[in-house]
PDB file of C-alpha atoms in Angstrom:
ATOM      1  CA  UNK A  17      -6.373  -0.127  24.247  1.00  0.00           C
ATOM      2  CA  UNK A  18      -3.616   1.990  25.369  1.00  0.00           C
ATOM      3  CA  UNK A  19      -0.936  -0.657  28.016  1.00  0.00           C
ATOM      4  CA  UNK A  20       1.599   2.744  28.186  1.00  0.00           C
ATOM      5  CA  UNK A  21       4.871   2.892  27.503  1.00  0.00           C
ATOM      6  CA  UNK A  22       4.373   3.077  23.838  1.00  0.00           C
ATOM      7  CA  UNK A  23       2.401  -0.074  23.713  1.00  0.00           C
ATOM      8  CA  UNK A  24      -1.384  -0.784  22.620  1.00  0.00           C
ATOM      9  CA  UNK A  25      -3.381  -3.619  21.508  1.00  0.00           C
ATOM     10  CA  UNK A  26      -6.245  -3.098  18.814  1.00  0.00           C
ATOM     11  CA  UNK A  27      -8.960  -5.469  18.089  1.00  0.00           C
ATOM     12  CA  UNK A  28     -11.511  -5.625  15.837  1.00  0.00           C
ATOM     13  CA  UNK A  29     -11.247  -4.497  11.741  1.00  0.00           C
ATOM     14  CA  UNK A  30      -8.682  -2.379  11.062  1.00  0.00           C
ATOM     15  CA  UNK A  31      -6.358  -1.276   8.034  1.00  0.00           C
ATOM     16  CA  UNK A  32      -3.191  -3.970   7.175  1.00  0.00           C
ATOM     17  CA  UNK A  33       0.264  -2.536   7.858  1.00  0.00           C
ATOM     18  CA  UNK A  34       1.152  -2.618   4.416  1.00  0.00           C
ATOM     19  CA  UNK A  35       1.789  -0.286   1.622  1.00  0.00           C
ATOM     20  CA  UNK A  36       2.708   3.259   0.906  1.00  0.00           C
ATOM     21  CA  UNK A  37      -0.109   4.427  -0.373  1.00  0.00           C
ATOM     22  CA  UNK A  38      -3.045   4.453   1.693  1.00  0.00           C
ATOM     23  CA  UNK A  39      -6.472   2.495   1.182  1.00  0.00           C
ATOM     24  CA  UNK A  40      -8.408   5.395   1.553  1.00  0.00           C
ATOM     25  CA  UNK A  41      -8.728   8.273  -1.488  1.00  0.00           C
ATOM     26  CA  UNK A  42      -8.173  11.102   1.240  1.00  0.00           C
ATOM     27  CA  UNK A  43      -4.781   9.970   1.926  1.00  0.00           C
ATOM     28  CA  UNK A  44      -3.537   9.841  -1.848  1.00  0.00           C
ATOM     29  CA  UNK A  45      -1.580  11.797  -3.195  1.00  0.00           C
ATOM     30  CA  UNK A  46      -3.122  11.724  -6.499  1.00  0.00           C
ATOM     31  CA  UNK A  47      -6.644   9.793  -7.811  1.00  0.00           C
ATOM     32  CA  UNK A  48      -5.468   6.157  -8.637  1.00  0.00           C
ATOM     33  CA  UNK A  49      -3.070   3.201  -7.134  1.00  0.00           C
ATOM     34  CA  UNK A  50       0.457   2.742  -8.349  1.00  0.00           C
ATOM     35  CA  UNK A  51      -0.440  -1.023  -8.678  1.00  0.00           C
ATOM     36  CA  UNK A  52      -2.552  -4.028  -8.437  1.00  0.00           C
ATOM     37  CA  UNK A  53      -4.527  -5.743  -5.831  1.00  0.00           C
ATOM     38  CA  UNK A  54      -1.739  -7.399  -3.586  1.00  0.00           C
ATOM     39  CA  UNK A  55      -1.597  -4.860  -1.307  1.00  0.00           C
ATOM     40  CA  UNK A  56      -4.246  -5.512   1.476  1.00  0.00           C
ATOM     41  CA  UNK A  57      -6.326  -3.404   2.426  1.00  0.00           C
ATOM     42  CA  UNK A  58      -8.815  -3.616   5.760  1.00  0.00           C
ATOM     43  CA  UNK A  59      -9.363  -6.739   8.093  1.00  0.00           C
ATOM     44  CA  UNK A  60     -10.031  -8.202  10.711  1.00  0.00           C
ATOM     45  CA  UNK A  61      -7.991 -10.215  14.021  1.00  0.00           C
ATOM     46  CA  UNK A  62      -6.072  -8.471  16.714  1.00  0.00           C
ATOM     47  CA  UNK A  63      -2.699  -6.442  16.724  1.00  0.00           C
ATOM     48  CA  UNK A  64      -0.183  -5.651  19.197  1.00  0.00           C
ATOM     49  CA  UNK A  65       2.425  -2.541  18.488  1.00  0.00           C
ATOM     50  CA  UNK A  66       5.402  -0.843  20.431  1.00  0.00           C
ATOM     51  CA  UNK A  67       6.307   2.795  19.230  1.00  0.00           C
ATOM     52  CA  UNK A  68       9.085   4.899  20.790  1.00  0.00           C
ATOM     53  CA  UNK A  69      11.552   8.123  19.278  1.00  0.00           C
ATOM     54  CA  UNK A  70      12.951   5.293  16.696  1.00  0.00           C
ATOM     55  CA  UNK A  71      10.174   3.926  14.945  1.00  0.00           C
ATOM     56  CA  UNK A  72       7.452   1.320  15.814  1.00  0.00           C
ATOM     57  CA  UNK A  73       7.213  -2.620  15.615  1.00  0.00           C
ATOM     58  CA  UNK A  74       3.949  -4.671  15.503  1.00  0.00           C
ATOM     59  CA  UNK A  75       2.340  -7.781  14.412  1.00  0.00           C
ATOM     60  CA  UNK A  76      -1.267  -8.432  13.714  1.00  0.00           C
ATOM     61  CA  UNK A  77      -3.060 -12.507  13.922  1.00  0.00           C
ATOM     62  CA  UNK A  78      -5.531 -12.136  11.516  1.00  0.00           C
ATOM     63  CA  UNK A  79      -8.881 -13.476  10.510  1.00  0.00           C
ATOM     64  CA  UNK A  80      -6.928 -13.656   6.872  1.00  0.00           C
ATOM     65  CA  UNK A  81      -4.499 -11.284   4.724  1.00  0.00           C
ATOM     66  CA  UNK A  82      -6.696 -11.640   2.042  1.00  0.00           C
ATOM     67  CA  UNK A  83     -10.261 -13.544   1.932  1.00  0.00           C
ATOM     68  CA  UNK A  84     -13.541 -12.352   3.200  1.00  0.00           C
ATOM     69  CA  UNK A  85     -14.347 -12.592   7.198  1.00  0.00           C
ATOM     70  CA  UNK A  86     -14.646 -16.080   8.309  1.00  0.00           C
ATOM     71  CA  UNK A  87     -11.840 -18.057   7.014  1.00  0.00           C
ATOM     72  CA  UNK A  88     -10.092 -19.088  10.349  1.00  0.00           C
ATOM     73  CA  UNK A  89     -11.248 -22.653  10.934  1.00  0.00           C
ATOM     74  CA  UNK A  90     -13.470 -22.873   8.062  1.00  0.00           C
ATOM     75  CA  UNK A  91     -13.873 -26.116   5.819  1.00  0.00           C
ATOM     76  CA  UNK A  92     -15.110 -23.974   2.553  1.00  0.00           C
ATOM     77  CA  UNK A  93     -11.839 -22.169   2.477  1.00  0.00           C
ATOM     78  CA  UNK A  94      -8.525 -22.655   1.461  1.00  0.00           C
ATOM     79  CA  UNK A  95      -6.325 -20.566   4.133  1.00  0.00           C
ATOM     80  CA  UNK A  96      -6.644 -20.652   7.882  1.00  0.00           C
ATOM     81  CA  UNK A  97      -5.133 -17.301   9.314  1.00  0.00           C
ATOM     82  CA  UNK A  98      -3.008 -14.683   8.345  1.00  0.00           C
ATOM     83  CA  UNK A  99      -0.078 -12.759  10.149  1.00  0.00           C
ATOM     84  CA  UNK A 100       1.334  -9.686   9.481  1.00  0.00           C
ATOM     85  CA  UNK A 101       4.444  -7.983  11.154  1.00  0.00           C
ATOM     86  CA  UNK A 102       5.963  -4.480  10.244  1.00  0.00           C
ATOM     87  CA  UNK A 103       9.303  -2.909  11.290  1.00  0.00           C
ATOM     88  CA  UNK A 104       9.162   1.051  10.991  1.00  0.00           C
ATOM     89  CA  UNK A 105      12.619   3.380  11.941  1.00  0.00           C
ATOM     90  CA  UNK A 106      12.517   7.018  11.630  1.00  0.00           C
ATOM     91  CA  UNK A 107      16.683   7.433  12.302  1.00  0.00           C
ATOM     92  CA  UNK A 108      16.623  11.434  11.406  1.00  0.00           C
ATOM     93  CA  UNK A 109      13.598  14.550  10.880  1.00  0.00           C
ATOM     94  CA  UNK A 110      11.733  13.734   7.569  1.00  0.00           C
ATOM     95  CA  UNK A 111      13.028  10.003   7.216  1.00  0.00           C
ATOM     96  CA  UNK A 112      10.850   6.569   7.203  1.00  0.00           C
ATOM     97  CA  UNK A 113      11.826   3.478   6.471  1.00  0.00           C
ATOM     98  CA  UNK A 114       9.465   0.431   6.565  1.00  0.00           C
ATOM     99  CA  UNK A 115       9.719  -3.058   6.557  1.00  0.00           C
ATOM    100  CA  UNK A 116       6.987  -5.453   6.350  1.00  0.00           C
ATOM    101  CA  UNK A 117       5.503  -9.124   5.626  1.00  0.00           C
ATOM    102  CA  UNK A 118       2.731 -10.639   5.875  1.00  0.00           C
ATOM    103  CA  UNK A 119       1.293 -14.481   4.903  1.00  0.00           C
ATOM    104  CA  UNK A 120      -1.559 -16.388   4.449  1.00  0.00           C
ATOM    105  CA  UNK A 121      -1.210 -19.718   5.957  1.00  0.00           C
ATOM    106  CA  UNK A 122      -2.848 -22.358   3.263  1.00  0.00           C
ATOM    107  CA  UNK A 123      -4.857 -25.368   3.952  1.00  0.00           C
ATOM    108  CA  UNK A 124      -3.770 -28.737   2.737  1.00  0.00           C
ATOM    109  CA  UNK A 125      -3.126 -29.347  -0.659  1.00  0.00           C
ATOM    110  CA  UNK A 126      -2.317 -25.360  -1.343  1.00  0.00           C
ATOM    111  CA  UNK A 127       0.404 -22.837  -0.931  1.00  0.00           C
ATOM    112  CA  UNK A 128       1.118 -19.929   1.759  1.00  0.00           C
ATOM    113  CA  UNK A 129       0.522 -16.143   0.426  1.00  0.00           C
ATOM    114  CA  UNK A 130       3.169 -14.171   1.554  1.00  0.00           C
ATOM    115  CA  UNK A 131       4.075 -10.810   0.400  1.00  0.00           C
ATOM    116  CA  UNK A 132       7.063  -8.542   1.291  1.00  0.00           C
ATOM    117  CA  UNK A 133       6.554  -4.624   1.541  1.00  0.00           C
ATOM    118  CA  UNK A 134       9.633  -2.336   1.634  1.00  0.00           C
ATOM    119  CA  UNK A 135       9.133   1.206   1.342  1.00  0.00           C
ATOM    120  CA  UNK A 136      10.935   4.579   2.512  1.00  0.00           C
ATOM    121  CA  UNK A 137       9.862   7.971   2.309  1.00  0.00           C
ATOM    122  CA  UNK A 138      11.671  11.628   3.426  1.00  0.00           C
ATOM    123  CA  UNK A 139       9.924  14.989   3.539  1.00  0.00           C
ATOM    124  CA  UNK A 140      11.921  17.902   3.256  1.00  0.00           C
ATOM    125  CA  UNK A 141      10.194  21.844   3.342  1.00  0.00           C
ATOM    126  CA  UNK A 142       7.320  21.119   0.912  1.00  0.00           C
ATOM    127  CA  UNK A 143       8.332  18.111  -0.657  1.00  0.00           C
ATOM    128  CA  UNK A 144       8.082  14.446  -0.131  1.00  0.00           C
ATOM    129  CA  UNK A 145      10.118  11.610  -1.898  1.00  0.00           C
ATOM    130  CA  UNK A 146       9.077   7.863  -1.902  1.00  0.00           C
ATOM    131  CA  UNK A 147       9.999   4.896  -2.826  1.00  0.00           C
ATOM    132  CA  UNK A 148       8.371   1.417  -2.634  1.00  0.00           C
ATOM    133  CA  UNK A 149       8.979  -2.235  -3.679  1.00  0.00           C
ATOM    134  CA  UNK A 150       6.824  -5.155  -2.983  1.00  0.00           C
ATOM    135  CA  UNK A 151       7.896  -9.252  -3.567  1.00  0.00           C
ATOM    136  CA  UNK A 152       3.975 -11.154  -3.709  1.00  0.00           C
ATOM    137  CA  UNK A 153       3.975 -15.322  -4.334  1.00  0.00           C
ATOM    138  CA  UNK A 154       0.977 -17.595  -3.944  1.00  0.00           C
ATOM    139  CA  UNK A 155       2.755 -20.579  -5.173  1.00  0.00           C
ATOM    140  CA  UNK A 156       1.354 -20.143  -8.987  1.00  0.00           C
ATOM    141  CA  UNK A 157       1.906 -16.638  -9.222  1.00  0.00           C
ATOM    142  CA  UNK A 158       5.039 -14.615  -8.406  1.00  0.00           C
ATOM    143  CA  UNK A 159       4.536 -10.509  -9.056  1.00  0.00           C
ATOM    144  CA  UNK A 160       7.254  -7.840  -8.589  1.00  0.00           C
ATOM    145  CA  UNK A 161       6.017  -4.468  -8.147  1.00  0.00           C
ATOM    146  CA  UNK A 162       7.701  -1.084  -7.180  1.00  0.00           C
ATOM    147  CA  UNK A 163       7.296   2.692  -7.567  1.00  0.00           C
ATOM    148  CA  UNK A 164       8.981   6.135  -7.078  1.00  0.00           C
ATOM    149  CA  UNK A 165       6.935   9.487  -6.263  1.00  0.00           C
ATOM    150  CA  UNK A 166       7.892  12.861  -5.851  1.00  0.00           C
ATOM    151  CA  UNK A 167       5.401  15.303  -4.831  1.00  0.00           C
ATOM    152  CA  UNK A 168       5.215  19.033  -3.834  1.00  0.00           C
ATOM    153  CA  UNK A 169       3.247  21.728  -2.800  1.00  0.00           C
ATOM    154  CA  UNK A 170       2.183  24.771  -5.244  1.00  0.00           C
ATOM    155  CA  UNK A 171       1.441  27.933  -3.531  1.00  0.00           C
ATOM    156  CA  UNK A 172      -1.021  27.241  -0.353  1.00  0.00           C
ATOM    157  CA  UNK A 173      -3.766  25.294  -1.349  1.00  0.00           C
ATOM    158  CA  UNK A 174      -2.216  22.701  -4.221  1.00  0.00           C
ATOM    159  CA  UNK A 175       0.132  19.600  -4.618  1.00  0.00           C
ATOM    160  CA  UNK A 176       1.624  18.247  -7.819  1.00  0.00           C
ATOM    161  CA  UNK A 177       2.425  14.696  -7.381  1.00  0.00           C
ATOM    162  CA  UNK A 178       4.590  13.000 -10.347  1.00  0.00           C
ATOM    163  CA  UNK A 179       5.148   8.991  -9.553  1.00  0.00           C
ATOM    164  CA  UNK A 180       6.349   5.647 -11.987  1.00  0.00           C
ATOM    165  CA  UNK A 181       5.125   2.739 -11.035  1.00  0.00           C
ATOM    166  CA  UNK A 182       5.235  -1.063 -12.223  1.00  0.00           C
ATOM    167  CA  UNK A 183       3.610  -4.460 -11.991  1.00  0.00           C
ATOM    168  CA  UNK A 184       5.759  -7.233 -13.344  1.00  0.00           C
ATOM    169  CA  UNK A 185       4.467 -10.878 -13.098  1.00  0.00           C
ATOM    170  CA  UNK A 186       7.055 -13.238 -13.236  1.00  0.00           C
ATOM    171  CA  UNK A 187       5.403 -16.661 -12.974  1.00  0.00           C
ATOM    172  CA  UNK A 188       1.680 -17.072 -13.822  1.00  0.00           C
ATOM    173  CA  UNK A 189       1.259 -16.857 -17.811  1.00  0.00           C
ATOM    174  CA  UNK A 190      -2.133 -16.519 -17.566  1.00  0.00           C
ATOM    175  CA  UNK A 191      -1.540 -13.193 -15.751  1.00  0.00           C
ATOM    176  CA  UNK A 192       1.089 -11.712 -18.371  1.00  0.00           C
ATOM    177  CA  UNK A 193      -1.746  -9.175 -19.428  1.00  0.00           C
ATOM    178  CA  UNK A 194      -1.329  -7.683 -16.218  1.00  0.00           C
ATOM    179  CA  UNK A 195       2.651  -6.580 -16.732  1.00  0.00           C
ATOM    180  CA  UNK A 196       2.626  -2.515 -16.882  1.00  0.00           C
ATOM    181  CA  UNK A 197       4.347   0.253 -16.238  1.00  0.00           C
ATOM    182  CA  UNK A 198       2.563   3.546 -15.431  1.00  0.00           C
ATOM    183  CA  UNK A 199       3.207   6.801 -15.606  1.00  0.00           C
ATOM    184  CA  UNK A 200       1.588   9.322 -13.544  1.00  0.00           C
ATOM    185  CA  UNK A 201       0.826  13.183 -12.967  1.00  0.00           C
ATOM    186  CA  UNK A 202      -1.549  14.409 -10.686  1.00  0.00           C
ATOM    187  CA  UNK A 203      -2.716  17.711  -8.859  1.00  0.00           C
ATOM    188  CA  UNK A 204      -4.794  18.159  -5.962  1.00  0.00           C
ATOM    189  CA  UNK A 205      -5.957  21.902  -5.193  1.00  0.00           C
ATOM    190  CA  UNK A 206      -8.013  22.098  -2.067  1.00  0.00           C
ATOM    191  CA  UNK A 207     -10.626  24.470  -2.198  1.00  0.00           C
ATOM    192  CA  UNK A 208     -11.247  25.106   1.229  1.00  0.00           C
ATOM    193  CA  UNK A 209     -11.138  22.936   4.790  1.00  0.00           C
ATOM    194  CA  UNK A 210     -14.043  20.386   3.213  1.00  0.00           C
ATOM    195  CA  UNK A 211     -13.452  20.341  -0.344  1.00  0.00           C
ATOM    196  CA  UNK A 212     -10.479  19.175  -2.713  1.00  0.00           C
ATOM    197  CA  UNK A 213     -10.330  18.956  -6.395  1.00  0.00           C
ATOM    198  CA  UNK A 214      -7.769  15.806  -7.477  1.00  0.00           C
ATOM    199  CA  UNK A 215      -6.850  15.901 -11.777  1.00  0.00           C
ATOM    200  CA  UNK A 216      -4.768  13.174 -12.804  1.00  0.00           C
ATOM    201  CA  UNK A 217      -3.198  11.567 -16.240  1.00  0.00           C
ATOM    202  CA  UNK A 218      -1.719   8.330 -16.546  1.00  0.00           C
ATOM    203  CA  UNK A 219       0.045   6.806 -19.397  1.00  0.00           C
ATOM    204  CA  UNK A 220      -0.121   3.317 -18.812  1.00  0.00           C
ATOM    205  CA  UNK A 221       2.094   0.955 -21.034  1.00  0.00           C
ATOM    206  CA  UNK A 222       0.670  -2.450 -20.709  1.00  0.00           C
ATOM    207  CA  UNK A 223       2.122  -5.845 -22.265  1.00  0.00           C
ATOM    208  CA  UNK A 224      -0.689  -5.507 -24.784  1.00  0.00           C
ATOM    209  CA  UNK A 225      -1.309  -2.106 -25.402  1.00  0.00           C
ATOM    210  CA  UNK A 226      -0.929   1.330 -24.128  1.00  0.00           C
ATOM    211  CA  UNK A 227      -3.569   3.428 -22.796  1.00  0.00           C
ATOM    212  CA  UNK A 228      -3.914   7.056 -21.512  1.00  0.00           C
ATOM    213  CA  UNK A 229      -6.296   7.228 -18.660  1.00  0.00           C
ATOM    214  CA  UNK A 230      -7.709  10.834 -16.943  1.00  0.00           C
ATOM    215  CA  UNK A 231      -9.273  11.100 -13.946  1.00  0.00           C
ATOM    216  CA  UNK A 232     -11.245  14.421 -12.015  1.00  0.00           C
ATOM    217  CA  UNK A 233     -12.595  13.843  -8.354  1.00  0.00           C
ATOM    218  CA  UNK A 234     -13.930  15.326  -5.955  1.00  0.00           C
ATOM    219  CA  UNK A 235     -13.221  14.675  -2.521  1.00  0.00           C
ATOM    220  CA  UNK A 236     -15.477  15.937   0.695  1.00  0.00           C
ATOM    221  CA  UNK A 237     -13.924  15.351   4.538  1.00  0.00           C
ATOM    222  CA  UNK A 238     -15.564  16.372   7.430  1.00  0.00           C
TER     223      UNK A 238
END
Protein backbone atom coordinates (compact mmCIF):
# COMPACT_ATOMS: atom_id res chain seq x y z
CA UNK A 1 0.00 0.00 0.00
CA UNK A 2 1.26 3.20 -1.24
CA UNK A 3 0.93 6.18 2.25
CA UNK A 4 2.84 8.89 -0.39
CA UNK A 5 5.58 10.72 0.19
CA UNK A 6 7.92 7.94 -0.51
CA UNK A 7 6.38 5.70 2.03
CA UNK A 8 4.52 2.17 1.67
CA UNK A 9 3.71 -0.68 3.79
CA UNK A 10 3.76 -4.35 2.30
CA UNK A 11 2.22 -7.31 3.84
CA UNK A 12 2.10 -10.64 3.12
CA UNK A 13 5.36 -12.95 1.65
CA UNK A 14 7.79 -11.11 0.16
CA UNK A 15 11.67 -11.29 -0.67
CA UNK A 16 14.21 -10.37 2.60
CA UNK A 17 16.20 -7.16 2.14
CA UNK A 18 19.30 -8.91 2.06
CA UNK A 19 21.97 -9.78 -0.34
CA UNK A 20 23.44 -8.74 -3.61
CA UNK A 21 22.55 -11.26 -5.57
CA UNK A 22 19.05 -11.87 -6.08
CA UNK A 23 16.90 -15.07 -5.08
CA UNK A 24 15.58 -15.43 -8.31
CA UNK A 25 17.82 -16.99 -11.49
CA UNK A 26 16.48 -14.04 -13.79
CA UNK A 27 18.19 -11.52 -11.79
CA UNK A 28 21.77 -13.26 -11.78
CA UNK A 29 24.25 -12.33 -13.33
CA UNK A 30 25.59 -15.66 -14.00
CA UNK A 31 23.97 -19.46 -13.15
CA UNK A 32 25.04 -20.13 -9.45
CA UNK A 33 25.32 -18.20 -5.85
CA UNK A 34 28.57 -16.71 -4.68
CA UNK A 35 27.86 -18.50 -1.31
CA UNK A 36 25.97 -20.55 1.10
CA UNK A 37 22.58 -20.57 2.56
CA UNK A 38 22.70 -17.54 5.08
CA UNK A 39 21.37 -15.26 2.92
CA UNK A 40 17.49 -15.36 3.21
CA UNK A 41 15.57 -15.61 0.77
CA UNK A 42 11.43 -15.12 0.74
CA UNK A 43 9.09 -14.70 3.87
CA UNK A 44 6.60 -13.75 5.40
CA UNK A 45 5.41 -10.60 8.20
CA UNK A 46 4.92 -7.01 7.29
CA UNK A 47 7.40 -4.17 6.15
CA UNK A 48 7.39 -0.55 6.28
CA UNK A 49 9.96 1.55 3.84
CA UNK A 50 10.74 5.35 3.14
CA UNK A 51 12.55 6.07 -0.28
CA UNK A 52 13.51 9.57 -1.45
CA UNK A 53 16.58 11.06 -4.13
CA UNK A 54 19.15 9.56 -1.34
CA UNK A 55 18.40 6.11 -0.89
CA UNK A 56 15.68 4.17 1.05
CA UNK A 57 15.31 2.87 4.77
CA UNK A 58 12.98 0.03 5.94
CA UNK A 59 12.39 -2.60 8.42
CA UNK A 60 10.38 -5.73 8.09
CA UNK A 61 8.64 -7.85 11.60
CA UNK A 62 8.73 -11.09 10.38
CA UNK A 63 7.06 -14.42 10.74
CA UNK A 64 11.01 -15.59 10.99
CA UNK A 65 14.44 -14.78 9.06
CA UNK A 66 14.86 -18.20 8.58
CA UNK A 67 12.33 -21.22 9.53
CA UNK A 68 9.28 -22.32 7.72
CA UNK A 69 5.81 -20.22 8.19
CA UNK A 70 4.49 -20.55 11.61
CA UNK A 71 7.16 -19.99 14.05
CA UNK A 72 5.84 -16.78 15.84
CA UNK A 73 4.31 -18.08 19.06
CA UNK A 74 4.86 -21.61 18.41
CA UNK A 75 5.92 -24.23 21.19
CA UNK A 76 7.64 -26.76 18.47
CA UNK A 77 10.09 -24.11 17.52
CA UNK A 78 13.04 -22.63 18.68
CA UNK A 79 12.79 -18.78 17.50
CA UNK A 80 9.85 -16.47 17.91
CA UNK A 81 10.14 -13.61 15.21
CA UNK A 82 12.53 -12.15 13.10
CA UNK A 83 13.39 -8.42 12.16
CA UNK A 84 15.11 -7.12 9.47
CA UNK A 85 16.17 -3.42 8.77
CA UNK A 86 18.18 -2.10 5.66
CA UNK A 87 19.85 1.30 5.08
CA UNK A 88 20.32 2.00 1.20
CA UNK A 89 22.20 5.62 -0.10
CA UNK A 90 22.68 6.25 -3.67
CA UNK A 91 25.08 9.68 -2.98
CA UNK A 92 26.04 10.04 -6.94
CA UNK A 93 24.64 8.38 -10.74
CA UNK A 94 25.70 4.64 -10.77
CA UNK A 95 26.50 4.36 -6.90
CA UNK A 96 24.72 1.98 -4.13
CA UNK A 97 25.64 1.38 -0.99
CA UNK A 98 23.69 -0.95 1.38
CA UNK A 99 23.55 -1.66 4.80
CA UNK A 100 21.62 -4.29 6.42
CA UNK A 101 20.81 -6.73 9.52
CA UNK A 102 18.60 -8.85 10.33
CA UNK A 103 17.98 -11.47 13.58
CA UNK A 104 16.19 -14.22 14.67
CA UNK A 105 15.03 -13.80 18.13
CA UNK A 106 15.63 -17.42 19.98
CA UNK A 107 13.49 -19.10 22.46
CA UNK A 108 14.81 -20.02 25.84
CA UNK A 109 17.66 -22.04 26.21
CA UNK A 110 19.07 -20.94 22.49
CA UNK A 111 20.85 -18.15 20.77
CA UNK A 112 19.65 -15.10 18.44
CA UNK A 113 20.55 -15.46 14.50
CA UNK A 114 21.71 -12.37 13.37
CA UNK A 115 23.47 -11.69 10.22
CA UNK A 116 25.07 -8.45 8.86
CA UNK A 117 24.89 -7.64 4.99
CA UNK A 118 27.13 -4.88 3.55
CA UNK A 119 27.32 -4.53 -0.02
CA UNK A 120 28.00 -1.65 -2.70
CA UNK A 121 27.72 -1.67 -6.25
CA UNK A 122 28.47 1.26 -9.21
CA UNK A 123 27.50 0.98 -12.87
CA UNK A 124 29.33 2.89 -15.22
CA UNK A 125 28.45 2.75 -19.43
CA UNK A 126 28.18 -1.06 -19.70
CA UNK A 127 29.74 -2.19 -16.72
CA UNK A 128 28.86 -2.92 -13.20
CA UNK A 129 31.28 -3.44 -10.16
CA UNK A 130 30.23 -5.10 -6.80
CA UNK A 131 31.27 -5.84 -3.82
CA UNK A 132 29.70 -7.71 -0.85
CA UNK A 133 30.55 -8.92 2.71
CA UNK A 134 28.31 -10.66 5.07
CA UNK A 135 29.10 -11.35 9.22
CA UNK A 136 26.35 -14.63 10.08
CA UNK A 137 26.43 -16.11 14.03
CA UNK A 138 23.90 -18.48 15.53
CA UNK A 139 25.74 -18.84 18.70
CA UNK A 140 27.59 -22.29 17.52
CA UNK A 141 28.45 -21.18 14.25
CA UNK A 142 30.18 -17.96 13.16
CA UNK A 143 30.67 -17.72 9.01
CA UNK A 144 32.43 -14.85 7.15
CA UNK A 145 31.57 -14.56 3.65
CA UNK A 146 32.32 -11.89 0.90
CA UNK A 147 32.66 -11.48 -2.88
CA UNK A 148 33.77 -9.12 -5.73
CA UNK A 149 32.08 -9.13 -9.37
CA UNK A 150 32.74 -7.34 -12.34
CA UNK A 151 30.52 -7.75 -15.19
CA UNK A 152 30.00 -6.26 -18.72
CA UNK A 153 28.15 -6.24 -21.68
CA UNK A 154 29.47 -7.86 -25.14
CA UNK A 155 28.01 -6.42 -28.18
CA UNK A 156 23.96 -6.13 -27.77
CA UNK A 157 22.64 -9.19 -26.67
CA UNK A 158 25.54 -10.72 -24.11
CA UNK A 159 27.16 -10.16 -20.59
CA UNK A 160 30.38 -11.64 -19.28
CA UNK A 161 30.28 -11.69 -15.61
CA UNK A 162 33.76 -12.64 -13.78
CA UNK A 163 33.20 -12.72 -9.69
CA UNK A 164 35.49 -14.39 -6.44
CA UNK A 165 33.70 -15.32 -3.83
CA UNK A 166 34.30 -17.01 -0.27
CA UNK A 167 32.72 -18.82 2.63
CA UNK A 168 34.91 -18.96 5.68
CA UNK A 169 33.53 -20.60 8.90
CA UNK A 170 35.18 -19.51 11.79
CA UNK A 171 33.56 -21.33 14.72
CA UNK A 172 31.59 -24.57 14.11
CA UNK A 173 34.22 -27.52 13.36
CA UNK A 174 31.76 -29.61 12.24
CA UNK A 175 31.15 -27.13 9.38
CA UNK A 176 34.97 -26.72 8.30
CA UNK A 177 34.04 -28.76 5.05
CA UNK A 178 32.12 -25.91 4.07
CA UNK A 179 35.31 -23.24 3.92
CA UNK A 180 35.77 -22.34 -0.02
CA UNK A 181 36.72 -20.01 -2.20
CA UNK A 182 35.22 -19.87 -5.72
CA UNK A 183 36.08 -18.72 -8.72
CA UNK A 184 33.70 -17.80 -11.31
CA UNK A 185 33.11 -16.96 -15.16
CA UNK A 186 29.95 -16.74 -16.67
CA UNK A 187 28.12 -15.47 -19.93
CA UNK A 188 24.64 -14.83 -20.55
CA UNK A 189 23.63 -14.16 -24.36
CA UNK A 190 19.97 -13.41 -24.71
CA UNK A 191 18.50 -14.70 -27.64
CA UNK A 192 15.65 -12.64 -28.03
CA UNK A 193 12.94 -10.69 -25.52
CA UNK A 194 11.87 -14.41 -23.95
CA UNK A 195 14.85 -16.43 -24.15
CA UNK A 196 18.50 -16.28 -22.56
CA UNK A 197 21.25 -18.74 -22.72
CA UNK A 198 23.50 -18.50 -19.18
CA UNK A 199 27.25 -20.76 -19.52
CA UNK A 200 29.18 -20.71 -16.49
CA UNK A 201 32.60 -22.37 -14.94
CA UNK A 202 33.54 -22.37 -11.49
CA UNK A 203 36.67 -23.48 -9.91
CA UNK A 204 35.82 -24.07 -6.52
CA UNK A 205 38.73 -24.65 -3.95
CA UNK A 206 37.22 -26.27 -0.98
CA UNK A 207 39.03 -27.18 2.47
CA UNK A 208 38.97 -30.74 1.19
CA UNK A 209 39.30 -30.73 -2.31
CA UNK A 210 38.95 -28.74 -5.39
CA UNK A 211 36.37 -29.13 -7.91
CA UNK A 212 35.53 -27.58 -11.35
CA UNK A 213 31.85 -27.24 -11.78
CA UNK A 214 29.96 -26.14 -15.41
CA UNK A 215 26.74 -25.12 -15.72
CA UNK A 216 24.30 -24.33 -19.19
CA UNK A 217 20.67 -22.92 -18.56
CA UNK A 218 18.15 -21.83 -20.05
CA UNK A 219 16.08 -19.18 -18.87
CA UNK A 220 12.32 -18.23 -20.28
CA UNK A 221 10.54 -14.69 -18.92
CA UNK A 222 7.42 -13.60 -19.99
Amino acid sequence: YDLGEGTSITAGKFLSYMGWETAEPTGLYQYSYAYGTTIPGYHNGVSIDFSDDWGSIGMALLDSVYEDDGSINSDADDFDMGIETKVVLTPADGWTFFLGYAIDSAAAGMEDRDLINLWGSYEFGASTIAAEYNDYSDGMTEIEQWLLMYSVSVGDKGTFTARVSANDVREGTSLDNQDFKKYTAAYIHAVNDNLAIVTEVSQVNYFVGDATEFALEALFTF
